[in-house]
Short mmCIF file of C-alpha atoms in Angstrom, two decimals:
data_model
loop_
_atom_site.label_atom_id
_atom_site.label_comp_id
_atom_site.label_asym_id
_atom_site.label_seq_id
_atom_site.Cartn_x
_atom_site.Cartn_y
_atom_site.Cartn_z
CA MET A 194 -44.81 -163.88 -93.20
CA THR A 195 -47.06 -163.98 -90.15
CA ASP A 196 -45.37 -163.75 -86.77
CA TYR A 197 -47.81 -165.90 -84.86
CA SER A 198 -46.62 -164.54 -81.53
CA ASP A 199 -48.48 -161.34 -82.45
CA LEU A 200 -51.81 -163.16 -82.59
CA ILE A 201 -51.93 -164.39 -78.98
CA GLN A 202 -51.12 -161.90 -76.22
CA PRO A 203 -51.29 -161.83 -72.42
CA ASP A 204 -54.50 -160.33 -71.08
CA LYS A 205 -53.53 -157.31 -69.01
CA GLY A 206 -56.95 -155.72 -69.04
CA GLN A 207 -56.38 -153.80 -72.27
CA ASP A 208 -59.31 -152.75 -74.44
CA ALA A 209 -60.73 -155.66 -76.39
CA ARG A 210 -64.01 -156.74 -77.90
CA THR A 211 -65.86 -159.49 -76.07
CA ILE A 212 -66.62 -162.89 -77.53
CA HIS A 213 -69.54 -164.70 -75.89
CA LEU A 214 -69.50 -168.48 -76.24
CA VAL A 215 -72.78 -170.38 -76.21
CA ASP A 216 -73.88 -173.93 -76.92
CA LYS A 217 -77.28 -175.40 -77.61
CA LYS A 218 -77.67 -176.57 -74.04
CA GLY A 219 -77.02 -173.21 -72.43
CA TYR A 220 -78.17 -170.79 -75.11
CA ASP A 221 -81.67 -170.08 -73.77
CA GLU A 222 -80.35 -169.32 -70.30
CA TRP A 223 -77.63 -167.07 -71.74
CA LEU A 224 -80.20 -165.25 -73.86
CA LYS A 225 -82.29 -164.43 -70.81
CA GLY A 226 -79.41 -162.40 -69.41
CA ARG A 227 -79.04 -160.21 -72.51
CA SER A 228 -80.68 -156.82 -72.92
CA ALA A 229 -83.97 -156.45 -74.75
CA ARG A 230 -82.09 -154.69 -77.54
CA GLU A 231 -79.68 -157.60 -77.98
CA ARG A 232 -82.47 -160.18 -77.89
CA ALA A 233 -84.36 -158.27 -80.54
CA HIS A 234 -81.24 -158.00 -82.68
CA LEU A 235 -80.50 -161.73 -82.48
CA ALA A 236 -84.10 -162.55 -83.36
CA ALA A 237 -83.97 -160.14 -86.31
CA VAL A 238 -80.83 -161.74 -87.78
CA GLY A 239 -82.22 -165.23 -87.19
CA PHE A 240 -79.41 -166.35 -84.91
CA LYS A 241 -79.54 -170.02 -83.98
CA PRO A 242 -77.02 -171.87 -81.80
CA ASP A 243 -75.76 -174.06 -84.65
CA ALA A 244 -72.13 -175.02 -85.29
CA PHE A 245 -69.79 -172.16 -86.26
CA VAL A 246 -72.64 -169.62 -86.32
CA HIS A 247 -71.86 -166.16 -85.02
CA ALA A 248 -73.46 -162.73 -84.80
CA ILE A 249 -72.34 -159.21 -83.98
CA LEU A 250 -73.95 -157.70 -80.89
CA PRO A 251 -74.22 -153.91 -81.25
CA GLY A 252 -73.15 -151.75 -78.32
CA ASP A 253 -74.15 -148.29 -77.16
CA ASP A 254 -71.09 -146.93 -78.96
CA PRO A 255 -70.46 -147.90 -82.62
CA GLU A 256 -67.00 -149.22 -81.68
CA LYS A 257 -68.17 -151.19 -78.64
CA TRP A 258 -69.76 -154.12 -80.43
CA ALA A 259 -69.28 -157.71 -79.23
CA VAL A 260 -69.55 -161.17 -80.76
CA VAL A 261 -71.59 -164.24 -79.90
CA THR A 262 -70.67 -167.61 -81.38
CA THR A 263 -71.83 -171.18 -80.95
CA VAL A 264 -69.52 -174.03 -80.02
CA ALA A 265 -70.23 -177.71 -79.37
CA LYS A 266 -69.52 -177.46 -75.63
CA VAL A 267 -68.68 -174.22 -73.87
CA ASP A 268 -66.78 -176.04 -71.14
CA SER A 269 -64.71 -178.21 -73.53
CA LEU A 270 -63.22 -176.23 -76.40
CA SER A 271 -61.43 -178.01 -79.21
CA ALA A 272 -58.56 -176.58 -81.22
CA TRP A 273 -61.02 -175.46 -83.89
CA CYS A 274 -63.86 -173.85 -81.88
CA LEU A 275 -62.67 -170.27 -82.54
CA ALA A 276 -61.02 -170.88 -85.89
CA LYS A 277 -63.81 -169.43 -88.01
CA LEU A 278 -63.84 -166.24 -85.93
CA GLY A 279 -60.07 -165.95 -86.21
CA GLN A 280 -60.48 -166.05 -89.95
CA ILE A 281 -63.38 -163.68 -90.56
CA LEU A 282 -63.52 -161.09 -87.75
CA PRO A 283 -62.11 -157.61 -88.36
CA GLU A 284 -58.63 -156.87 -87.13
CA GLY A 285 -58.36 -155.93 -83.48
CA ARG A 286 -58.17 -157.44 -79.99
CA TYR A 287 -60.65 -159.92 -78.55
CA ARG A 288 -61.18 -161.82 -75.29
CA LEU A 289 -63.57 -164.55 -74.28
CA GLU A 290 -66.21 -163.70 -71.73
CA GLY A 291 -65.70 -165.58 -68.49
CA GLN A 292 -63.19 -168.25 -69.58
CA GLN A 293 -59.86 -168.98 -71.23
CA PRO A 294 -59.49 -170.16 -74.83
CA GLY A 295 -57.34 -173.18 -74.00
CA LYS A 296 -56.69 -175.37 -77.03
CA ALA A 297 -58.74 -172.99 -79.20
CA LEU A 298 -55.77 -170.61 -79.21
CA PHE A 299 -54.19 -172.86 -81.84
CA GLY A 300 -57.12 -172.71 -84.25
CA TRP A 301 -57.32 -168.93 -83.84
CA MET A 302 -53.74 -168.65 -85.13
CA SER A 303 -54.12 -171.38 -87.74
CA ALA A 304 -57.06 -169.56 -89.30
CA GLN A 305 -54.82 -166.59 -90.07
CA TYR A 306 -52.31 -168.58 -92.11
CA ARG A 307 -51.92 -167.40 -95.70
CA PHE A 308 -49.77 -168.66 -98.56
CA ASP A 309 -49.49 -165.73 -100.95
CA ALA A 310 -45.85 -165.88 -102.03
CA TYR A 311 -46.86 -166.08 -105.68
CA LYS A 312 -49.61 -163.44 -105.63
CA SER A 313 -48.69 -160.00 -106.92
CA ASN A 314 -51.57 -158.30 -105.12
CA ALA A 315 -52.24 -160.33 -102.01
CA PRO A 316 -55.13 -158.90 -99.96
CA ALA A 317 -53.94 -157.31 -96.72
CA LYS A 318 -55.82 -157.85 -93.47
CA GLY A 319 -54.60 -156.84 -90.06
CA PRO A 320 -54.14 -159.36 -87.25
CA ARG A 321 -56.95 -160.62 -85.07
CA VAL A 322 -55.45 -160.82 -81.59
CA LEU A 323 -56.83 -163.07 -78.86
CA LEU A 324 -56.06 -162.32 -75.21
CA THR A 325 -55.50 -164.89 -72.49
CA THR A 326 -54.38 -164.90 -68.88
CA ASP A 327 -52.90 -168.38 -69.39
CA VAL A 328 -49.57 -166.88 -70.36
CA GLY A 329 -47.71 -170.18 -70.07
CA ALA A 330 -49.72 -171.65 -72.94
CA ILE A 331 -48.72 -168.97 -75.43
CA ALA A 332 -45.14 -169.89 -76.35
CA PRO A 333 -45.72 -173.66 -76.80
CA LEU A 334 -48.76 -173.12 -79.01
CA VAL A 335 -47.00 -170.45 -81.06
CA ALA A 336 -44.14 -172.91 -81.61
CA GLU A 337 -46.58 -175.56 -82.81
CA MET A 338 -48.27 -173.08 -85.11
CA ARG A 339 -44.95 -172.10 -86.64
CA ALA A 340 -44.20 -175.78 -87.23
CA VAL A 341 -47.56 -176.30 -88.91
CA ALA A 342 -47.02 -173.18 -91.03
CA LEU A 343 -43.60 -174.51 -92.08
CA VAL A 344 -45.18 -177.76 -93.31
CA ARG A 345 -47.84 -175.83 -95.20
CA ASP A 346 -45.31 -173.46 -96.77
CA LEU A 347 -42.97 -176.24 -97.90
CA VAL A 348 -45.78 -178.36 -99.34
CA ASN A 349 -47.54 -175.43 -101.03
CA THR A 350 -44.38 -174.29 -102.81
CA PRO A 351 -44.29 -175.49 -106.45
CA ALA A 352 -41.88 -178.30 -107.27
CA ALA A 353 -39.74 -176.07 -109.51
CA ASP A 354 -38.87 -174.07 -106.38
CA MET A 355 -38.90 -176.96 -103.87
CA GLY A 356 -36.56 -179.56 -105.32
CA PRO A 357 -34.03 -181.57 -103.31
CA ALA A 358 -31.66 -178.58 -103.12
CA ALA A 359 -34.41 -176.35 -101.69
CA ILE A 360 -35.35 -179.03 -99.15
CA GLU A 361 -31.68 -179.13 -98.17
CA LYS A 362 -31.70 -175.36 -97.77
CA ALA A 363 -34.69 -175.59 -95.41
CA ALA A 364 -32.85 -178.22 -93.36
CA GLU A 365 -29.72 -176.05 -93.31
CA ARG A 366 -31.70 -173.10 -91.95
CA ILE A 367 -33.13 -175.26 -89.15
CA ALA A 368 -29.78 -176.81 -88.26
CA LYS A 369 -28.01 -173.44 -88.11
CA ALA A 370 -30.76 -171.85 -86.05
CA HIS A 371 -30.57 -174.51 -83.33
CA GLY A 372 -26.97 -175.71 -83.33
CA GLY A 373 -27.55 -178.91 -85.27
CA GLN A 374 -24.99 -180.61 -87.47
CA LEU A 375 -26.01 -180.91 -91.14
CA THR A 376 -24.67 -183.70 -93.36
CA VAL A 377 -25.65 -184.09 -97.02
CA THR A 378 -24.74 -187.12 -99.12
CA LYS A 379 -25.09 -186.91 -102.90
CA GLY A 380 -23.29 -187.83 -106.11
CA GLU A 381 -21.05 -190.88 -105.98
CA GLY A 382 -21.39 -191.13 -102.20
CA LEU A 383 -25.15 -191.44 -102.58
CA GLU A 384 -24.86 -193.98 -105.40
CA GLN A 385 -22.56 -196.17 -103.33
CA GLY A 386 -24.09 -195.72 -99.89
CA TYR A 387 -27.78 -195.23 -100.66
CA PRO A 388 -28.38 -196.98 -103.98
CA MET A 389 -32.19 -196.91 -103.86
CA ILE A 390 -32.33 -193.14 -103.21
CA HIS A 391 -29.88 -192.66 -106.06
CA ALA A 392 -31.83 -194.91 -108.45
CA VAL A 393 -35.10 -193.10 -107.83
CA GLY A 394 -33.60 -189.65 -108.34
CA ARG A 395 -30.94 -190.22 -111.00
CA ALA A 396 -33.22 -189.26 -113.92
CA ALA A 397 -33.79 -185.74 -112.60
CA ALA A 398 -31.98 -182.64 -113.87
CA LYS A 399 -28.63 -181.92 -112.22
CA HIS A 400 -30.01 -179.04 -110.19
CA HIS A 401 -32.60 -181.48 -108.75
CA ALA A 402 -30.05 -184.20 -107.98
CA PRO A 403 -31.03 -186.68 -105.23
CA ARG A 404 -29.48 -186.59 -101.77
CA LEU A 405 -29.78 -187.81 -98.20
CA ILE A 406 -30.06 -184.90 -95.78
CA GLU A 407 -29.27 -185.49 -92.11
CA ILE A 408 -29.41 -183.30 -89.00
CA GLU A 409 -27.81 -184.47 -85.75
CA TRP A 410 -28.56 -182.57 -82.55
CA GLY A 411 -28.46 -183.10 -78.80
CA LYS A 412 -26.23 -184.56 -76.13
CA GLU A 413 -24.66 -187.99 -76.55
CA GLY A 414 -26.05 -189.28 -73.26
CA HIS A 415 -29.67 -188.60 -74.14
CA PRO A 416 -31.93 -191.25 -75.71
CA ARG A 417 -31.49 -191.43 -79.46
CA VAL A 418 -34.56 -190.68 -81.58
CA ALA A 419 -34.67 -190.85 -85.39
CA LEU A 420 -37.16 -188.97 -87.57
CA VAL A 421 -37.27 -190.09 -91.19
CA GLY A 422 -39.11 -188.30 -94.02
CA LYS A 423 -39.94 -189.07 -97.63
CA GLY A 424 -38.79 -186.10 -99.70
CA ILE A 425 -39.94 -186.84 -103.25
CA SER A 426 -40.03 -183.27 -104.52
CA PHE A 427 -42.13 -184.25 -107.52
CA ASP A 428 -43.46 -187.64 -108.52
CA SER A 429 -44.18 -188.17 -112.19
CA GLY A 430 -44.58 -191.88 -111.50
CA GLY A 431 -41.38 -192.54 -113.41
CA LEU A 432 -41.66 -194.80 -116.44
CA ASP A 433 -44.93 -196.10 -114.96
CA ILE A 434 -46.12 -192.55 -115.51
CA LYS A 435 -49.09 -191.17 -113.63
CA PRO A 436 -52.11 -189.81 -115.50
CA ALA A 437 -52.42 -186.04 -115.57
CA ALA A 438 -54.99 -185.98 -112.77
CA GLY A 439 -52.74 -188.10 -110.55
CA MET A 440 -49.72 -185.88 -111.20
CA ARG A 441 -51.41 -182.56 -110.48
CA LEU A 442 -50.72 -182.52 -106.72
CA MET A 443 -47.38 -184.30 -106.75
CA LYS A 444 -45.55 -181.24 -105.49
CA LYS A 445 -46.88 -182.45 -102.13
CA ASP A 446 -44.98 -185.74 -102.33
CA MET A 447 -42.25 -184.22 -100.16
CA GLY A 448 -44.82 -183.79 -97.39
CA GLY A 449 -43.13 -186.42 -95.23
CA ALA A 450 -39.90 -184.43 -95.35
CA ALA A 451 -41.79 -181.27 -94.45
CA HIS A 452 -43.28 -183.00 -91.41
CA VAL A 453 -39.99 -184.33 -90.02
CA LEU A 454 -38.17 -181.04 -90.56
CA ALA A 455 -40.92 -179.18 -88.69
CA LEU A 456 -40.95 -181.81 -85.95
CA ALA A 457 -37.16 -181.69 -85.67
CA GLU A 458 -37.31 -177.94 -85.22
CA LEU A 459 -39.89 -178.32 -82.44
CA VAL A 460 -37.59 -180.82 -80.70
CA MET A 461 -34.54 -178.57 -80.98
CA ALA A 462 -36.26 -175.27 -80.16
CA SER A 463 -37.82 -176.76 -77.03
CA GLY A 464 -34.56 -178.34 -75.84
CA LEU A 465 -36.19 -181.77 -75.57
CA PRO A 466 -33.63 -184.07 -73.89
CA VAL A 467 -33.04 -186.44 -76.80
CA ARG A 468 -30.21 -187.18 -79.19
CA LEU A 469 -31.99 -186.33 -82.44
CA HIS A 470 -31.22 -187.82 -85.84
CA CYS A 471 -33.39 -186.35 -88.61
CA LEU A 472 -33.09 -187.95 -92.06
CA VAL A 473 -34.71 -186.78 -95.29
CA ALA A 474 -34.42 -188.83 -98.47
CA ALA A 475 -34.81 -186.16 -101.15
CA ALA A 476 -35.24 -186.97 -104.84
CA GLU A 477 -37.37 -186.16 -107.87
CA ASN A 478 -38.94 -189.20 -109.55
CA ALA A 479 -38.45 -187.98 -113.10
CA ILE A 480 -38.40 -189.56 -116.56
CA SER A 481 -35.33 -189.61 -118.79
CA SER A 482 -33.05 -192.08 -120.54
CA ASP A 483 -31.45 -192.79 -117.16
CA ALA A 484 -34.69 -193.54 -115.30
CA PHE A 485 -34.90 -196.78 -113.34
CA ARG A 486 -37.17 -199.33 -114.98
CA PRO A 487 -39.86 -201.87 -114.12
CA GLY A 488 -38.09 -205.19 -113.76
CA ASP A 489 -34.83 -203.68 -112.52
CA VAL A 490 -33.36 -205.14 -109.34
CA LEU A 491 -31.90 -202.56 -106.98
CA LYS A 492 -29.48 -203.12 -104.17
CA SER A 493 -30.30 -201.38 -100.91
CA ARG A 494 -28.14 -199.95 -98.16
CA LYS A 495 -29.24 -202.80 -95.89
CA GLY A 496 -28.10 -205.38 -98.44
CA LEU A 497 -31.57 -206.55 -99.46
CA THR A 498 -32.30 -206.68 -103.18
CA VAL A 499 -35.55 -205.17 -104.45
CA GLU A 500 -37.23 -205.99 -107.76
CA ILE A 501 -39.09 -203.02 -109.23
CA GLY A 502 -42.65 -203.95 -110.02
CA ASN A 503 -43.76 -200.35 -110.45
CA THR A 504 -41.64 -197.19 -110.64
CA ASP A 505 -44.50 -195.25 -109.05
CA ALA A 506 -43.90 -197.12 -105.78
CA GLU A 507 -40.71 -195.13 -105.27
CA GLY A 508 -41.33 -193.58 -101.85
CA ARG A 509 -40.79 -196.85 -100.02
CA LEU A 510 -37.46 -197.26 -101.85
CA VAL A 511 -35.96 -193.98 -100.67
CA LEU A 512 -37.37 -194.54 -97.18
CA GLY A 513 -35.84 -198.03 -97.08
CA ASP A 514 -32.32 -196.66 -97.43
CA ALA A 515 -33.00 -193.83 -94.96
CA LEU A 516 -34.51 -196.20 -92.39
CA ALA A 517 -31.50 -198.49 -92.73
CA LYS A 518 -29.19 -195.55 -92.02
CA ALA A 519 -31.32 -194.46 -89.06
CA GLY A 520 -31.11 -197.97 -87.61
CA GLU A 521 -27.31 -197.95 -87.73
CA GLY A 522 -27.33 -195.30 -85.00
CA LYS A 523 -29.19 -197.72 -82.71
CA PRO A 524 -32.04 -195.37 -81.79
CA GLU A 525 -34.61 -196.40 -79.22
CA LEU A 526 -37.34 -194.90 -81.39
CA ILE A 527 -37.88 -194.29 -85.12
CA VAL A 528 -40.80 -192.29 -86.51
CA ASP A 529 -41.26 -191.83 -90.24
CA PHE A 530 -43.64 -189.65 -92.20
CA ALA A 531 -44.47 -190.27 -95.85
CA THR A 532 -47.13 -189.47 -98.42
CA LEU A 533 -46.83 -193.12 -99.32
CA THR A 534 -50.00 -194.69 -100.71
CA GLY A 535 -53.28 -193.83 -102.36
CA ALA A 536 -54.64 -196.90 -100.60
CA ALA A 537 -54.41 -195.04 -97.29
CA ARG A 538 -56.71 -192.35 -98.65
CA VAL A 539 -59.16 -194.98 -99.92
CA ALA A 540 -59.21 -196.56 -96.47
CA LEU A 541 -59.39 -193.47 -94.27
CA GLY A 542 -59.87 -190.41 -96.47
CA PRO A 543 -57.69 -187.29 -96.63
CA ASP A 544 -58.02 -186.07 -93.03
CA LEU A 545 -57.15 -189.18 -91.01
CA PRO A 546 -53.62 -190.57 -91.43
CA PRO A 547 -53.07 -194.28 -90.89
CA LEU A 548 -50.62 -195.13 -88.13
CA PHE A 549 -48.60 -198.32 -88.31
CA ALA A 550 -46.46 -199.30 -85.34
CA ASN A 551 -44.53 -202.36 -84.20
CA ASP A 552 -44.95 -201.41 -80.53
CA ASP A 553 -48.33 -201.23 -78.79
CA ASP A 554 -47.23 -198.70 -76.17
CA LEU A 555 -45.89 -196.39 -78.86
CA ALA A 556 -49.09 -196.71 -80.87
CA GLU A 557 -51.21 -195.85 -77.83
CA GLU A 558 -49.05 -192.81 -77.08
CA MET A 559 -49.37 -191.59 -80.65
CA LEU A 560 -53.13 -192.06 -80.65
CA ALA A 561 -53.42 -190.30 -77.28
CA GLY A 562 -51.34 -187.42 -78.59
CA GLY A 563 -53.65 -187.10 -81.57
CA ILE A 564 -56.71 -186.89 -79.34
CA GLU A 565 -55.08 -184.40 -76.98
CA ARG A 566 -53.98 -182.13 -79.86
CA ASP A 567 -57.07 -182.59 -82.08
CA ASP A 568 -54.76 -184.11 -84.68
CA PRO A 569 -56.28 -187.59 -84.98
CA LEU A 570 -54.67 -190.79 -86.23
CA TRP A 571 -56.09 -194.25 -86.82
CA ARG A 572 -54.05 -197.40 -86.17
CA MET A 573 -53.81 -199.87 -89.03
CA PRO A 574 -52.41 -203.41 -88.73
CA LEU A 575 -48.92 -204.51 -89.66
CA TRP A 576 -50.48 -207.75 -90.81
CA ASP A 577 -47.55 -210.12 -91.35
CA PRO A 578 -49.55 -212.72 -93.33
CA TYR A 579 -49.64 -210.15 -96.17
CA ALA A 580 -45.83 -210.14 -96.35
CA ASP A 581 -45.98 -212.87 -99.00
CA LEU A 582 -47.51 -210.29 -101.34
CA LEU A 583 -44.04 -208.69 -101.49
CA GLU A 584 -42.34 -211.88 -102.61
CA THR A 585 -40.64 -211.96 -106.00
CA ASP A 586 -39.00 -214.70 -108.06
CA ILE A 587 -35.58 -213.11 -108.47
CA ALA A 588 -34.96 -210.75 -105.52
CA ASP A 589 -35.37 -210.56 -101.77
CA LEU A 590 -38.60 -208.60 -102.12
CA GLY A 591 -40.58 -206.52 -104.56
CA ASN A 592 -41.50 -202.88 -104.22
CA ALA A 593 -45.07 -203.36 -105.41
CA GLY A 594 -47.45 -205.88 -103.92
CA SER A 595 -48.74 -208.68 -106.14
CA SER A 596 -52.33 -207.88 -105.15
CA PRO A 597 -54.44 -204.74 -105.65
CA PHE A 598 -55.61 -205.07 -102.04
CA ALA A 599 -54.12 -203.84 -98.74
CA GLY A 600 -51.77 -201.39 -100.45
CA SER A 601 -51.04 -199.27 -97.38
CA ILE A 602 -50.37 -202.39 -95.29
CA THR A 603 -47.98 -203.97 -97.79
CA ALA A 604 -46.14 -200.65 -98.12
CA ALA A 605 -45.72 -200.53 -94.35
CA LEU A 606 -44.53 -204.15 -94.35
CA PHE A 607 -41.95 -203.22 -96.97
CA LEU A 608 -40.63 -200.45 -94.70
CA LYS A 609 -40.61 -202.81 -91.72
CA ARG A 610 -37.95 -204.89 -93.47
CA PHE A 611 -35.54 -201.96 -93.10
CA VAL A 612 -36.21 -201.25 -89.42
CA PRO A 613 -33.90 -202.98 -86.92
CA GLU A 614 -35.50 -205.80 -84.97
CA GLY A 615 -36.46 -204.65 -81.48
CA THR A 616 -36.49 -200.92 -82.28
CA ALA A 617 -39.79 -199.15 -81.57
CA TRP A 618 -41.06 -197.74 -84.87
CA ALA A 619 -44.07 -195.77 -86.06
CA HIS A 620 -44.98 -195.04 -89.67
CA LEU A 621 -47.48 -192.34 -90.63
CA ASP A 622 -48.88 -192.52 -94.15
CA THR A 623 -49.92 -188.87 -94.16
CA PHE A 624 -51.67 -187.06 -97.02
CA ALA A 625 -50.08 -183.66 -96.25
CA TRP A 626 -52.91 -181.95 -98.13
CA ARG A 627 -56.44 -180.70 -97.61
CA PRO A 628 -58.58 -180.91 -100.75
CA SER A 629 -61.12 -178.48 -99.25
CA ALA A 630 -61.03 -175.84 -96.54
CA LYS A 631 -62.39 -176.16 -93.02
CA PRO A 632 -62.31 -173.52 -90.26
CA GLY A 633 -58.63 -173.00 -89.41
CA ARG A 634 -57.56 -175.59 -91.97
CA PRO A 635 -57.09 -174.02 -95.41
CA LYS A 636 -57.10 -175.89 -98.67
CA GLY A 637 -53.59 -176.93 -99.64
CA GLY A 638 -50.57 -178.16 -97.73
CA ALA A 639 -51.48 -179.63 -94.33
CA ALA A 640 -49.69 -180.92 -91.25
CA LEU A 641 -51.49 -184.16 -90.48
CA GLY A 642 -50.01 -186.19 -87.64
CA LEU A 643 -47.32 -183.64 -86.78
CA ARG A 644 -48.85 -182.42 -83.51
CA ALA A 645 -49.79 -185.97 -82.50
CA ALA A 646 -46.17 -187.07 -82.88
CA TRP A 647 -44.94 -184.01 -81.01
CA ALA A 648 -47.33 -184.72 -78.13
CA MET A 649 -45.98 -188.28 -77.98
CA LEU A 650 -42.37 -187.09 -77.87
CA GLN A 651 -43.16 -184.56 -75.16
CA ALA A 652 -45.00 -187.15 -73.07
CA ARG A 653 -42.12 -189.60 -73.37
CA TYR A 654 -39.10 -187.42 -72.91
CA ASP A 655 -40.20 -184.41 -70.87
CA ARG A 656 -41.49 -186.82 -68.21
CA ARG A 657 -38.21 -188.72 -68.28
CA ALA A 658 -36.23 -185.49 -67.78
CA LYS A 659 -38.29 -184.63 -64.71
CA SER A 660 -37.95 -188.03 -63.06
#
């Protein structure tokens, strides 16, 4: 496993290869200052200052070569400007010519993530190390990279090895490492106290039994914050079974749990002055003689009854019970993550998670955090007039909307019914997956919205601690 602290090191003047950054606007002027040999070399290889293009600049000594690469704006680097170089350059140390990497440190590390736990002959490549004199930026960015890597690892792991018990084990490791208190409810206690989580997971094999996993951490006097994650370790669709193509990636349906566990660890490791309550509703939506059925009416922890219109709309059920439990602690803020709806992907695609929030200030802080961290979100409306789509003849509400439209909105409105009135709440319908690779963002499990939420929490509670 990569120790990301090895990839970013303080610049103490040690030997390192130089990386020259250019953009279209300044390329011609930069080129004038290069030697005739370098200009001839760049012309010979056809170098153009296009996005993510780079070239090796030969030196007088075979080992003294440098690199030139094009970015959008030299004076405004994004998290991903150096990601391609971090992925493809040979092992060794590098430094930027004349400036600091800033946010691009993150992409440099992210590009070196690998998930090869199941490969018998994984290719070995030594670390590419980037130097910086901004020493204070190293530890926070390494922590964020470790959190992102945790999400990727958990989501990439096959469902046979990442069932509810394995999710619990990941939570136990985090709680023990940071002095948190772990509580797990399963069996009869789950059936009685969290009937919707139990109903969704009761058809699974005993070793994949459903459970509610909780971590409590922090001082009593600090503001209470709840993080809630959907942990469906595999989603067959239940009796409303998914087609094969729809089931192929359902190991990622615990992506919400992966996000809140990683976010909880960031909170605890940083000592953020909050009273943290992390809740993961973990279950496998399987098929057996004991599976819950379309037409069943489930009781919920909150007391609301829910008619099942579709067993493949199970994520909102487990989240409903977990949100109700979170609300009992009277937090000032609840944030949930869930791979909840295909409708969200239809609306915004795989890279841009919809954000739903019942508080405008919270929404703005989340959106600002996404911009600052290059982890964008897009606010969607909690449009109350669509609430009638959740009405049912025989229960308080249905779990599947009566219309094929506005699926992500009606799912969010369902969750809203389980959030206490007056409590600030944000819901991220994240995909937790990248269907294709981009520089620094490999195909597979993905942390989408994690760093935006972390930036929001830091902005809220670090500022409060200093005042």
